[in-house]
Amino acid sequence: MVRKMGVYAVLAYVIYGLFFYWYLFHFTDSNLPFEFQGTKADPATFLNGRELMLSEEYSKIRNLLFFLSTPFEWLFYFLILLVGFSKAFKSWAENSSKYKLLQTAIYLIWLSFFAFVATFPLSYIGYTLSKSYNISTQSFASWMKDELIDFWINFGTLMIIVPVLYWLMKRSVKRWWFYAWLLSVPFTLFLMFLQPIVIDPLYNDFYPLKNKELETKILSLAEKAQIPAEHVFEVNMADKTNSLNAYVTGIGSNARIVLWDTTLNKLSNDQILFIMAHEICHYVEKHIYIGIALYLLFSLVGLYLTYRIMNWAVSRFGKELKIPDVKDIRSLPLFFMILSMLMFVSSPFSNLISRYEEKRADQYAINMTQNPESAITSFQELTKSGLTQVNPPLLVKIFRYSHPTMLERISTLEEFEIKQRIKDK
Ligand SMILES: [Zn+2]
């Protein structure tokens, strides 16, 4: 039975992978709808032939990697249970120490280490791919350092969450999911507060804007929206990537707008001001807080479903998965697997909300700057620097796109430009 379940799982993964390969490389047609051909959203008007070809190629492989990665995690956790590794980690932990917390730490180290090794090839392919298409500029050593920081931050977070989670499971077989959620509320807020000042600086350097002339312009824009100057930062990304970006992060007194130095170096002042105005919208409309509220709502439902599914899986397949009881730490891979599945399933919904916020931010930015030409060219530059697909296949958009497609973003701006021209006449 165990062997059969394993074979079926691997087979299902292979069929799933083949489906997406066929979908991305053969089924979907990357040509623009007729009415968009020749417009400013048509990449043929702002990319050269080579860039066009590269962006198609690169996006297709990237999309395939995306669709392969998450279910690969599920397969990994499933096999870890089936083969008996989870059981082995626990007994190794119990043989090494008699202290409960230390046992949990040892179990987590083994599980994290195996997960790291198993997922490493896919992450490495992602890195070399982006390097060979000249998007990443990061040295292997620097990339590896980031991977290791990820590993330890992940481990540290698990060391806080997992002991509490299993303690709750033991205390309340029926309500642990709810108490876990209650505790996750302050924990999430605390992490969001610390993110920009404790976690992000582990990866990159943050500082006030270097170009003082530009800073004056940017800060006067921020001032219009009542954002204090000390909440605007530049981050050094040029050593890592050629692509352009800016974002809003942190909550409370740590809320801030961060502009990648690549964006500041490659775009003109007017283009940067448009990007800045877009971020200002996220900041003033408090999209982060909406995001946190939705995340907490999702996790309440998610934890409840996880509780139900775990109970079912353990009573039905406990023997095969080698999990004697939900509250035994051996069930942790199952917990991660179900949570990851639920997150994947809910991602179209959270992306939809995010795309709505992004659309608002674009609208806000163009109303504030009134300069559609710079806005359009800044998006064209963004497309070029990241080799982004202007019009991605539907499933890619649904599962991957937290932003509207460039086709949608640029054509909306073009409409604004046309309306403005009519008004001016
Ligand atoms: Zn945005």
Short mmCIF file of C-alpha atoms and ligand atoms in Angstrom, two decimals:
data_model
loop_
_atom_site.label_atom_id
_atom_site.label_comp_id
_atom_site.label_asym_id
_atom_site.label_seq_id
_atom_site.Cartn_x
_atom_site.Cartn_y
_atom_site.Cartn_z
CA MET A 1 0.00 0.00 0.00
CA VAL A 2 2.79 2.42 0.97
CA ARG A 3 4.72 1.73 -2.20
CA LYS A 4 1.57 2.10 -4.30
CA MET A 5 0.73 5.47 -2.69
CA GLY A 6 4.27 6.69 -3.36
CA VAL A 7 4.19 5.63 -7.01
CA TYR A 8 0.79 7.24 -7.54
CA ALA A 9 1.96 10.49 -5.97
CA VAL A 10 5.06 10.66 -8.17
CA LEU A 11 2.98 9.76 -11.22
CA ALA A 12 0.42 12.44 -10.42
CA TYR A 13 3.23 14.99 -10.14
CA VAL A 14 4.75 13.96 -13.47
CA ILE A 15 1.38 14.16 -15.25
CA TYR A 16 0.72 17.54 -13.65
CA GLY A 17 4.16 18.75 -14.79
CA LEU A 18 3.61 17.48 -18.34
CA PHE A 19 0.25 19.20 -18.46
CA PHE A 20 1.80 22.54 -17.57
CA TYR A 21 4.66 22.00 -19.99
CA TRP A 22 2.11 21.41 -22.75
CA TYR A 23 -0.05 24.32 -21.58
CA LEU A 24 2.80 26.84 -21.41
CA PHE A 25 4.87 25.77 -24.40
CA HIS A 26 2.34 24.45 -26.88
CA PHE A 27 -1.23 25.31 -26.04
CA THR A 28 -1.06 29.02 -25.28
CA ASP A 29 -0.57 31.58 -27.96
CA SER A 30 1.46 34.61 -26.98
CA ASN A 31 0.23 36.85 -29.81
CA LEU A 32 -1.61 39.96 -28.71
CA PRO A 33 -5.32 40.32 -29.47
CA PHE A 34 -5.72 42.19 -32.76
CA GLU A 35 -6.91 45.46 -31.20
CA PHE A 36 -3.70 45.81 -29.17
CA GLN A 37 -1.27 45.19 -31.98
CA GLY A 38 0.84 48.25 -32.73
CA THR A 39 -0.27 50.08 -29.56
CA LYS A 40 2.16 51.22 -26.87
CA ALA A 41 1.33 48.03 -24.95
CA ASP A 42 2.56 45.90 -27.84
CA PRO A 43 6.10 44.78 -26.94
CA ALA A 44 6.96 44.74 -30.65
CA THR A 45 6.87 48.55 -30.49
CA PHE A 46 9.43 48.90 -27.69
CA LEU A 47 11.51 45.70 -27.63
CA ASN A 48 13.93 44.65 -30.33
CA GLY A 49 13.61 41.23 -31.96
CA ARG A 50 16.14 39.63 -29.67
CA GLU A 51 14.52 41.04 -26.51
CA LEU A 52 11.13 39.85 -27.73
CA MET A 53 12.39 36.34 -28.29
CA LEU A 54 14.25 36.26 -24.97
CA SER A 55 11.28 37.56 -22.99
CA GLU A 56 9.00 34.88 -24.46
CA GLU A 57 11.52 32.14 -23.78
CA TYR A 58 12.46 33.33 -20.32
CA SER A 59 8.86 33.86 -19.17
CA LYS A 60 7.80 30.41 -20.35
CA ILE A 61 10.56 28.65 -18.43
CA ARG A 62 9.96 30.85 -15.37
CA ASN A 63 6.26 30.07 -15.43
CA LEU A 64 6.94 26.36 -15.71
CA LEU A 65 9.32 26.54 -12.74
CA PHE A 66 6.67 28.36 -10.76
CA PHE A 67 4.03 25.71 -11.42
CA LEU A 68 6.48 22.89 -10.70
CA SER A 69 7.84 24.27 -7.42
CA THR A 70 4.84 24.37 -5.09
CA PRO A 71 3.45 20.89 -5.83
CA PHE A 72 7.00 19.62 -5.59
CA GLU A 73 6.90 20.71 -1.95
CA TRP A 74 3.72 18.69 -1.41
CA LEU A 75 5.32 15.66 -3.00
CA PHE A 76 8.37 16.13 -0.79
CA TYR A 77 6.34 16.26 2.45
CA PHE A 78 4.21 13.34 1.35
CA LEU A 79 7.25 11.15 0.61
CA ILE A 80 8.98 12.23 3.83
CA LEU A 81 5.99 10.77 5.68
CA LEU A 82 5.54 7.70 3.51
CA VAL A 83 9.19 6.64 3.52
CA GLY A 84 9.32 7.09 7.30
CA PHE A 85 11.77 9.97 7.49
CA SER A 86 9.52 11.99 9.76
CA LYS A 87 9.40 9.02 12.13
CA ALA A 88 13.19 8.68 11.90
CA PHE A 89 13.79 12.40 12.60
CA LYS A 90 11.74 12.07 15.76
CA SER A 91 13.60 9.05 17.04
CA TRP A 92 16.97 10.63 16.21
CA ALA A 93 15.83 13.66 18.20
CA GLU A 94 14.73 11.53 21.16
CA ASN A 95 17.99 9.60 21.15
CA SER A 96 20.06 12.80 21.15
CA SER A 97 18.47 14.62 24.06
CA LYS A 98 16.02 14.22 26.87
CA TYR A 99 14.89 17.86 26.80
CA LYS A 100 11.62 18.37 24.91
CA LEU A 101 12.53 21.71 23.34
CA LEU A 102 15.89 20.43 22.17
CA GLN A 103 14.18 17.40 20.66
CA THR A 104 11.88 19.70 18.71
CA ALA A 105 14.90 21.71 17.54
CA ILE A 106 16.67 18.57 16.33
CA TYR A 107 13.55 17.31 14.56
CA LEU A 108 13.14 20.70 12.85
CA ILE A 109 16.78 20.89 11.81
CA TRP A 110 16.54 17.52 10.08
CA LEU A 111 13.24 18.34 8.39
CA SER A 112 14.47 21.80 7.27
CA PHE A 113 17.75 20.36 6.04
CA PHE A 114 16.05 17.66 3.95
CA ALA A 115 13.60 20.24 2.56
CA PHE A 116 16.49 22.55 1.71
CA VAL A 117 18.39 19.82 -0.12
CA ALA A 118 15.29 18.60 -1.96
CA THR A 119 14.23 22.02 -3.18
CA PHE A 120 17.77 23.25 -3.87
CA PRO A 121 17.97 22.03 -7.50
CA LEU A 122 14.82 23.95 -8.49
CA SER A 123 16.01 27.14 -6.75
CA TYR A 124 19.42 26.77 -8.33
CA ILE A 125 17.89 26.34 -11.79
CA GLY A 126 15.86 29.51 -11.14
CA TYR A 127 19.02 31.38 -10.20
CA THR A 128 21.14 30.23 -13.15
CA LEU A 129 18.25 30.86 -15.52
CA SER A 130 17.86 34.45 -14.38
CA LYS A 131 21.63 34.85 -14.54
CA SER A 132 21.89 33.48 -18.08
CA TYR A 133 19.18 35.86 -19.27
CA ASN A 134 21.12 38.70 -17.69
CA ILE A 135 18.45 39.59 -15.15
CA SER A 136 20.25 38.47 -12.03
CA THR A 137 23.67 40.04 -11.53
CA GLN A 138 24.25 38.23 -8.26
CA SER A 139 27.36 36.16 -7.68
CA PHE A 140 26.83 32.55 -6.63
CA ALA A 141 28.34 33.32 -3.21
CA SER A 142 25.94 36.17 -2.60
CA TRP A 143 22.97 34.10 -3.79
CA MET A 144 23.99 31.23 -1.55
CA LYS A 145 24.33 33.61 1.38
CA ASP A 146 20.72 34.74 0.82
CA GLU A 147 19.61 31.10 0.66
CA LEU A 148 21.30 30.40 3.99
CA ILE A 149 19.79 33.49 5.61
CA ASP A 150 16.40 32.20 4.40
CA PHE A 151 17.14 28.84 5.92
CA TRP A 152 17.98 30.22 9.37
CA ILE A 153 15.17 32.74 9.48
CA ASN A 154 12.80 29.97 8.53
CA PHE A 155 14.25 27.70 11.18
CA GLY A 156 14.08 30.44 13.84
CA THR A 157 10.43 31.13 13.04
CA LEU A 158 9.60 27.42 13.19
CA MET A 159 11.33 27.17 16.58
CA ILE A 160 8.83 29.71 17.88
CA ILE A 161 5.73 28.37 16.13
CA VAL A 162 6.07 24.58 16.24
CA PRO A 163 6.53 24.00 20.00
CA VAL A 164 3.54 26.27 20.70
CA LEU A 165 1.45 24.56 18.01
CA TYR A 166 2.03 21.03 19.34
CA TRP A 167 1.55 22.19 22.91
CA LEU A 168 -1.85 23.59 21.87
CA MET A 169 -2.71 20.34 20.07
CA LYS A 170 -2.05 18.43 23.26
CA ARG A 171 -4.04 20.86 25.39
CA SER A 172 -7.07 21.04 23.14
CA VAL A 173 -7.65 18.35 20.54
CA LYS A 174 -10.71 20.14 19.16
CA ARG A 175 -9.83 23.81 19.37
CA TRP A 176 -6.06 24.01 18.82
CA TRP A 177 -6.56 25.52 15.37
CA PHE A 178 -8.48 28.44 16.85
CA TYR A 179 -6.02 29.13 19.68
CA ALA A 180 -3.16 28.87 17.18
CA TRP A 181 -4.90 31.46 15.05
CA LEU A 182 -5.46 33.78 18.03
CA LEU A 183 -1.76 33.68 18.84
CA SER A 184 -0.85 34.19 15.18
CA VAL A 185 -2.53 37.62 15.19
CA PRO A 186 -0.05 39.45 17.46
CA PHE A 187 2.79 37.33 16.06
CA THR A 188 2.01 38.38 12.48
CA LEU A 189 1.72 42.05 13.43
CA PHE A 190 4.99 41.85 15.34
CA LEU A 191 6.79 40.29 12.37
CA MET A 192 5.34 42.87 9.97
CA PHE A 193 6.58 45.58 12.31
CA LEU A 194 10.08 44.10 12.50
CA GLN A 195 10.38 43.13 8.84
CA PRO A 196 11.87 46.40 7.49
CA ILE A 197 14.24 47.03 10.41
CA VAL A 198 15.37 43.53 11.41
CA ILE A 199 14.79 41.04 8.60
CA ASP A 200 15.21 42.98 5.34
CA PRO A 201 18.59 44.53 6.33
CA LEU A 202 19.99 40.99 6.69
CA TYR A 203 19.72 40.71 2.89
CA ASN A 204 20.33 44.25 1.58
CA ASP A 205 21.52 47.76 2.51
CA PHE A 206 18.91 50.47 3.05
CA TYR A 207 19.67 54.20 3.17
CA PRO A 208 18.14 57.63 2.38
CA LEU A 209 18.06 58.53 -1.33
CA LYS A 210 21.54 59.18 -2.70
CA ASN A 211 20.65 61.51 -5.55
CA LYS A 212 19.84 64.69 -3.60
CA GLU A 213 18.22 66.56 -6.50
CA LEU A 214 15.90 63.64 -7.12
CA GLU A 215 15.32 63.24 -3.40
CA THR A 216 13.93 66.79 -3.20
CA LYS A 217 11.42 66.01 -5.95
CA ILE A 218 10.44 62.66 -4.50
CA LEU A 219 10.05 64.00 -0.99
CA SER A 220 7.93 66.91 -2.15
CA LEU A 221 5.64 64.37 -3.80
CA ALA A 222 5.59 62.37 -0.56
CA GLU A 223 4.87 65.53 1.38
CA LYS A 224 1.80 66.20 -0.76
CA ALA A 225 0.47 62.86 0.45
CA GLN A 226 1.62 63.63 4.03
CA ILE A 227 4.27 60.95 4.13
CA PRO A 228 7.21 61.96 6.38
CA ALA A 229 10.59 62.14 4.63
CA GLU A 230 12.19 59.58 6.94
CA HIS A 231 9.82 56.96 5.59
CA VAL A 232 11.38 56.90 2.12
CA PHE A 233 14.38 54.63 1.48
CA GLU A 234 16.67 53.46 -1.27
CA VAL A 235 17.94 49.88 -1.29
CA ASN A 236 21.09 48.60 -2.97
CA MET A 237 19.93 45.97 -5.48
CA ALA A 238 22.27 46.64 -8.42
CA ASP A 239 24.66 43.94 -7.15
CA LYS A 240 21.83 41.43 -7.39
CA THR A 241 19.61 42.27 -10.30
CA ASN A 242 19.02 44.35 -13.42
CA SER A 243 15.26 44.46 -12.91
CA LEU A 244 13.41 47.46 -11.50
CA ASN A 245 11.10 47.67 -8.51
CA ALA A 246 9.73 49.67 -5.60
CA TYR A 247 7.49 48.63 -2.73
CA VAL A 248 5.80 49.60 0.53
CA THR A 249 6.55 47.60 3.67
CA GLY A 250 6.25 47.64 7.47
CA ILE A 251 3.47 48.83 9.72
CA GLY A 252 3.04 51.60 12.28
CA SER A 253 6.11 53.74 12.76
CA ASN A 254 8.10 51.35 10.53
CA ALA A 255 5.89 51.82 7.46
CA ARG A 256 8.08 52.87 4.54
CA ILE A 257 8.42 53.24 0.80
CA VAL A 258 11.49 51.54 -0.64
CA LEU A 259 12.88 52.29 -4.10
CA TRP A 260 15.40 49.92 -5.67
CA ASP A 261 18.56 51.74 -6.74
CA THR A 262 18.20 50.04 -10.15
CA THR A 263 14.93 51.92 -10.62
CA LEU A 264 16.55 55.20 -9.64
CA ASN A 265 19.57 54.59 -11.89
CA LYS A 266 17.78 53.47 -15.02
CA LEU A 267 14.65 55.62 -15.17
CA SER A 268 14.30 59.32 -15.87
CA ASN A 269 13.11 61.62 -13.07
CA ASP A 270 9.57 61.83 -14.45
CA GLN A 271 9.37 58.06 -14.74
CA ILE A 272 10.60 57.66 -11.16
CA LEU A 273 8.02 60.16 -9.93
CA PHE A 274 5.27 58.07 -11.51
CA ILE A 275 6.55 54.90 -9.78
CA MET A 276 6.83 56.85 -6.53
CA ALA A 277 3.25 58.15 -6.86
CA HIS A 278 2.11 54.55 -7.38
CA GLU A 279 3.80 53.51 -4.12
CA ILE A 280 2.38 56.56 -2.35
CA CYS A 281 -1.09 55.20 -3.14
CA HIS A 282 -0.27 51.86 -1.49
CA TYR A 283 1.04 53.78 1.48
CA VAL A 284 -1.82 56.24 1.98
CA GLU A 285 -4.57 53.74 1.17
CA LYS A 286 -2.98 51.36 3.69
CA HIS A 287 -2.97 48.38 1.38
CA ILE A 288 -0.62 46.57 3.76
CA TYR A 289 -3.25 46.60 6.50
CA ILE A 290 -5.91 45.31 4.11
CA GLY A 291 -3.43 42.60 3.14
CA ILE A 292 -2.81 41.65 6.77
CA ALA A 293 -6.54 41.59 7.56
CA LEU A 294 -7.23 39.32 4.59
CA TYR A 295 -4.27 37.13 5.43
CA LEU A 296 -5.60 36.67 8.97
CA LEU A 297 -9.07 35.87 7.69
CA PHE A 298 -7.64 33.34 5.22
CA SER A 299 -5.49 31.77 7.91
CA LEU A 300 -8.48 31.36 10.23
CA VAL A 301 -10.33 29.40 7.55
CA GLY A 302 -7.09 27.69 6.50
CA LEU A 303 -6.25 26.50 10.02
CA TYR A 304 -9.77 25.17 10.52
CA LEU A 305 -9.61 23.25 7.24
CA THR A 306 -6.13 21.99 8.11
CA TYR A 307 -7.50 20.70 11.42
CA ARG A 308 -10.34 18.87 9.64
CA ILE A 309 -8.18 17.45 6.87
CA MET A 310 -5.43 16.36 9.28
CA ASN A 311 -7.90 14.48 11.44
CA TRP A 312 -9.31 12.76 8.39
CA ALA A 313 -5.91 11.92 6.88
CA VAL A 314 -4.51 10.53 10.13
CA SER A 315 -7.56 8.37 10.86
CA ARG A 316 -7.69 7.09 7.28
CA PHE A 317 -3.97 6.82 6.36
CA GLY A 318 -2.22 7.14 9.74
CA LYS A 319 -0.59 3.75 9.32
CA GLU A 320 0.82 4.42 5.85
CA LEU A 321 1.94 7.96 6.74
CA LYS A 322 3.41 6.65 10.01
CA ILE A 323 1.54 9.24 12.08
CA PRO A 324 0.10 7.67 15.26
CA ASP A 325 -1.75 10.84 16.25
CA VAL A 326 -2.28 14.39 14.99
CA LYS A 327 -0.63 15.81 18.11
CA ASP A 328 2.55 13.78 17.52
CA ILE A 329 5.26 15.95 15.94
CA ARG A 330 5.59 13.32 13.23
CA SER A 331 2.48 14.93 11.68
CA LEU A 332 4.33 18.20 10.98
CA PRO A 333 5.06 17.46 7.27
CA LEU A 334 1.35 16.74 6.82
CA PHE A 335 0.51 20.07 8.46
CA PHE A 336 2.89 21.92 6.10
CA MET A 337 1.61 20.01 3.09
CA ILE A 338 -2.04 20.82 3.72
CA LEU A 339 -1.30 24.47 4.55
CA SER A 340 0.75 24.85 1.36
CA MET A 341 -2.05 23.28 -0.70
CA LEU A 342 -4.64 25.60 0.80
CA MET A 343 -2.42 28.59 0.15
CA PHE A 344 -1.97 27.57 -3.47
CA VAL A 345 -5.69 27.09 -3.91
CA SER A 346 -6.46 30.47 -2.36
CA SER A 347 -3.78 32.36 -4.30
CA PRO A 348 -6.07 33.22 -7.26
CA PHE A 349 -8.29 35.04 -4.81
CA SER A 350 -5.53 36.97 -3.03
CA ASN A 351 -3.97 37.82 -6.40
CA LEU A 352 -7.31 39.16 -7.56
CA ILE A 353 -7.47 41.52 -4.58
CA SER A 354 -3.88 42.56 -5.09
CA ARG A 355 -4.48 43.27 -8.78
CA TYR A 356 -7.37 45.50 -7.79
CA GLU A 357 -5.14 47.49 -5.41
CA GLU A 358 -2.45 47.75 -8.06
CA LYS A 359 -4.95 49.08 -10.55
CA ARG A 360 -6.00 51.72 -8.04
CA ALA A 361 -2.37 52.65 -7.43
CA ASP A 362 -1.76 53.13 -11.17
CA GLN A 363 -4.87 55.29 -11.42
CA TYR A 364 -3.85 57.35 -8.38
CA ALA A 365 -0.34 57.81 -9.77
CA ILE A 366 -1.45 59.02 -13.17
CA ASN A 367 -3.94 61.42 -11.61
CA MET A 368 -1.20 62.78 -9.37
CA THR A 369 1.54 63.10 -12.00
CA GLN A 370 -0.62 63.79 -15.10
CA ASN A 371 2.22 62.56 -17.28
CA PRO A 372 1.07 59.48 -19.25
CA GLU A 373 4.10 59.52 -21.55
CA SER A 374 6.52 58.95 -18.63
CA ALA A 375 4.17 56.45 -17.03
CA ILE A 376 3.93 54.37 -20.21
CA THR A 377 7.66 54.43 -20.88
CA SER A 378 8.41 53.50 -17.26
CA PHE A 379 6.27 50.36 -17.67
CA GLN A 380 7.97 49.63 -20.96
CA GLU A 381 11.34 49.86 -19.19
CA LEU A 382 10.04 47.60 -16.41
CA THR A 383 8.99 45.05 -19.02
CA LYS A 384 12.34 45.21 -20.77
CA SER A 385 14.49 45.00 -17.64
CA GLY A 386 12.62 41.99 -16.23
CA LEU A 387 11.86 40.33 -19.60
CA THR A 388 8.24 40.29 -18.48
CA GLN A 389 5.50 38.76 -20.56
CA VAL A 390 3.12 41.54 -21.54
CA ASN A 391 0.17 39.22 -22.07
CA PRO A 392 0.65 36.02 -20.01
CA PRO A 393 -1.50 32.88 -20.41
CA LEU A 394 -4.68 32.86 -18.32
CA LEU A 395 -3.55 30.31 -15.71
CA VAL A 396 -0.31 32.22 -15.22
CA LYS A 397 -2.24 35.40 -14.62
CA ILE A 398 -4.66 33.74 -12.20
CA PHE A 399 -2.03 32.00 -10.07
CA ARG A 400 1.00 34.22 -10.44
CA TYR A 401 0.04 37.80 -11.15
CA SER A 402 -0.34 40.05 -8.12
CA HIS A 403 -0.22 42.95 -10.62
CA PRO A 404 -2.38 43.50 -13.68
CA THR A 405 -0.60 42.42 -16.84
CA MET A 406 1.53 45.02 -18.61
CA LEU A 407 -0.95 44.84 -21.47
CA GLU A 408 -3.69 46.03 -19.11
CA ARG A 409 -1.54 48.56 -17.30
CA ILE A 410 -0.09 50.21 -20.38
CA SER A 411 -3.33 50.26 -22.34
CA THR A 412 -5.17 51.91 -19.43
CA LEU A 413 -2.50 54.61 -19.41
CA GLU A 414 -2.77 54.98 -23.15
CA GLU A 415 -6.51 55.57 -22.79
CA PHE A 416 -5.75 58.26 -20.23
CA GLU A 417 -3.30 59.83 -22.66
CA ILE A 418 -5.87 59.88 -25.46
CA LYS A 419 -8.54 61.41 -23.19
CA GLN A 420 -6.06 64.04 -22.01
CA ARG A 421 -5.21 64.94 -25.59
CA ILE A 422 -8.90 65.34 -26.46
CA LYS A 423 -9.42 67.58 -23.42
CA ASP A 424 -6.44 69.77 -24.31
CA LYS A 425 -7.75 70.48 -27.81
ZN ZN B 1 2.08 48.42 -6.59
#
